[in-house]
Coordinates of C-alpha atoms and ligand atoms in Angstrom, one line a residue:
A1 CA -32.6 -109.9 127.1
I2 CA -29.8 -110.5 128.2
E3 CA -28.0 -113.6 126.8
R4 CA -25.1 -115.7 126.8
T5 CA -23.0 -116.4 123.8
L6 CA -19.8 -118.9 123.5
S7 CA -16.9 -116.7 122.0
I8 CA -13.6 -118.7 120.7
I9 CA -10.2 -116.7 119.7
K10 CA -8.8 -118.7 117.8
P11 CA -5.1 -119.8 116.8
D12 CA -4.4 -116.9 114.4
A13 CA -5.2 -114.5 116.9
T14 CA -3.9 -116.2 119.9
R15 CA -0.4 -116.6 117.9
R16 CA -0.3 -112.7 117.3
N17 CA -1.0 -112.0 120.8
L18 CA -4.3 -110.4 120.1
T19 CA -6.2 -112.3 123.0
G20 CA -6.4 -108.7 125.2
K21 CA -7.0 -106.5 122.0
I22 CA -10.0 -108.6 121.1
V23 CA -11.8 -109.0 124.7
A24 CA -11.1 -105.4 125.0
M25 CA -13.6 -104.8 121.6
F26 CA -15.8 -107.0 123.1
E27 CA -16.0 -105.4 126.7
E28 CA -16.5 -102.1 125.0
A29 CA -19.5 -102.9 123.1
G30 CA -20.9 -103.9 126.7
L31 CA -20.4 -107.7 126.4
R32 CA -18.8 -109.0 129.8
V33 CA -16.7 -111.9 130.0
V34 CA -18.6 -114.9 132.6
A35 CA -16.3 -117.4 132.1
S36 CA -12.8 -117.7 130.3
K37 CA -10.0 -120.3 129.8
R38 CA -7.3 -120.7 127.4
I39 CA -7.0 -124.0 126.1
H40 CA -5.6 -126.8 123.2
L41 CA -8.2 -128.4 121.4
T42 CA -7.2 -131.6 120.3
P43 CA -8.1 -132.7 116.4
A44 CA -10.9 -134.8 117.5
Q45 CA -12.3 -132.1 119.9
A46 CA -12.4 -129.4 117.2
G47 CA -13.7 -131.8 114.9
A48 CA -16.7 -133.0 117.4
F49 CA -16.9 -128.8 118.0
Y50 CA -17.5 -128.1 114.3
A51 CA -19.3 -131.5 113.3
V52 CA -22.3 -129.6 111.7
H53 CA -19.7 -128.6 108.9
K54 CA -18.5 -132.3 108.7
E55 CA -19.6 -132.5 104.8
R56 CA -18.6 -128.7 104.0
P57 CA -15.0 -129.0 101.4
F58 CA -13.3 -126.7 104.2
Y59 CA -14.2 -129.0 106.9
G60 CA -10.6 -130.7 107.3
E61 CA -8.3 -127.4 106.8
L62 CA -10.8 -126.0 109.7
V63 CA -10.4 -128.9 112.1
E64 CA -6.5 -128.7 111.5
Q65 CA -6.1 -125.1 112.0
M66 CA -8.3 -124.9 115.1
S67 CA -6.3 -127.7 116.4
A68 CA -3.2 -126.0 115.8
E69 CA -2.3 -123.8 118.4
P70 CA -4.3 -122.8 121.7
V71 CA -7.6 -121.4 121.5
V72 CA -9.5 -118.8 124.4
V73 CA -12.9 -119.9 124.4
Q74 CA -15.3 -117.3 126.7
V75 CA -18.8 -117.2 127.7
L76 CA -20.0 -113.2 127.0
E77 CA -23.1 -112.0 128.4
G78 CA -25.2 -108.6 127.8
E79 CA -28.1 -107.3 126.4
G80 CA -28.4 -109.1 123.3
A81 CA -25.4 -110.9 123.3
I82 CA -25.5 -113.1 120.6
A83 CA -26.0 -110.6 118.2
K84 CA -23.6 -108.0 119.6
N85 CA -21.3 -110.3 119.4
R86 CA -21.6 -111.2 115.8
E87 CA -21.8 -107.5 115.2
V88 CA -18.3 -106.6 116.8
M89 CA -16.8 -109.7 114.8
G90 CA -17.9 -109.0 111.7
A91 CA -18.8 -111.1 108.4
T92 CA -17.1 -114.6 108.2
N93 CA -15.1 -113.4 105.2
P94 CA -12.8 -111.0 106.6
A95 CA -13.0 -109.0 102.6
N96 CA -16.7 -108.7 103.6
A97 CA -16.6 -107.4 107.2
D98 CA -17.1 -103.8 108.2
E99 CA -14.4 -101.2 109.3
G100 CA -14.0 -101.5 112.8
T101 CA -14.9 -105.1 113.2
I102 CA -12.5 -107.7 114.9
R103 CA -12.3 -109.4 111.4
K104 CA -11.7 -106.6 109.5
S105 CA -8.9 -105.6 111.8
F106 CA -7.2 -108.7 112.5
A107 CA -8.4 -111.8 110.5
L108 CA -6.1 -113.2 107.8
S109 CA -8.4 -115.0 105.6
M110 CA -11.9 -117.0 105.9
G111 CA -10.4 -119.7 107.9
E112 CA -8.1 -117.9 109.8
N113 CA -10.5 -115.1 111.0
S114 CA -9.5 -114.7 114.4
V115 CA -12.7 -115.4 116.0
H116 CA -15.8 -117.3 116.6
G117 CA -19.3 -117.1 117.9
S118 CA -22.6 -118.9 118.5
D119 CA -25.4 -117.8 115.8
A120 CA -28.3 -118.3 117.3
P121 CA -29.7 -118.8 121.1
E122 CA -30.1 -122.6 120.7
T123 CA -26.5 -123.0 119.4
A124 CA -24.7 -120.5 121.9
K125 CA -26.7 -123.1 124.8
E126 CA -24.9 -126.5 122.9
E127 CA -21.4 -124.7 122.7
I128 CA -21.3 -123.0 126.1
A129 CA -22.1 -126.4 127.4
F130 CA -19.5 -128.0 125.0
F131 CA -16.7 -126.3 127.0
F132 CA -18.1 -125.2 130.3
S133 CA -19.9 -126.7 133.4
G134 CA -22.2 -124.5 135.1
I135 CA -20.3 -123.6 138.1
E136 CA -17.2 -122.0 135.8
L137 CA -20.3 -119.6 134.5
V138 CA -20.0 -116.4 137.2
G139 CA -22.2 -113.8 136.0
Ligands
LIG1 P1 -16.8 -119.9 112.1 O1 -17.7 -118.7 113.0 O2 -15.9 -120.6 113.4 O3 -17.7 -121.3 111.6 C1 -17.1 -122.0 110.5 C2 -15.9 -121.5 110.3 O4 -15.4 -122.7 109.0 C3 -16.1 -120.2 109.9 O5 -15.7 -119.3 110.8 C4 -14.6 -119.9 109.2 O6 -13.3 -119.5 109.8 C5 -14.3 -121.5 108.5 N1 -14.3 -121.5 106.9 C6 -13.7 -121.6 105.9 N2 -14.1 -121.6 104.8 C7 -15.7 -121.2 105.1 C8 -16.6 -121.2 103.8 N3 -16.3 -121.3 102.8 N4 -17.8 -120.9 104.5 C9 -17.9 -120.7 105.6 N5 -17.1 -121.0 106.7 C10 -15.8 -121.1 106.4

């Protein structure tokens, strides 16, 4: 089925001018950018986005890293977009990411792993609504 997923190009990647290269990898995999904006999250906004990880030991560092510099948030659309996006990203820990994936190519560490992508249809819906209103989605 045609799906939509929420993608974030993280500060470690925007800082190193990797936005274009990362978007190209998604596009080459057949994903279409149907919404896109560059924003600088406040710590409160980053904390709210990652609220599900609130009790995890890495939460504080994650919030700090995600609010340190701008991010690019996008909605990607395509056949099986949620799984396809995760395939192109590679494993969360870059040490485990397959050759040719974004995280294998660019990630610096588990925390600074260059991209985020929704993990399931329900979270994709919530995460898209967190950043975009309906009229910003141009299919
Ligand atoms: P992301 O897909 O954005 O979702 C949560 C983020 O927390 C994850 O990518 C990592 O960047 C970061 N993180 C840091 N440490 C860990 C960990 N031990 N397990 C999972 N995620 C971690």
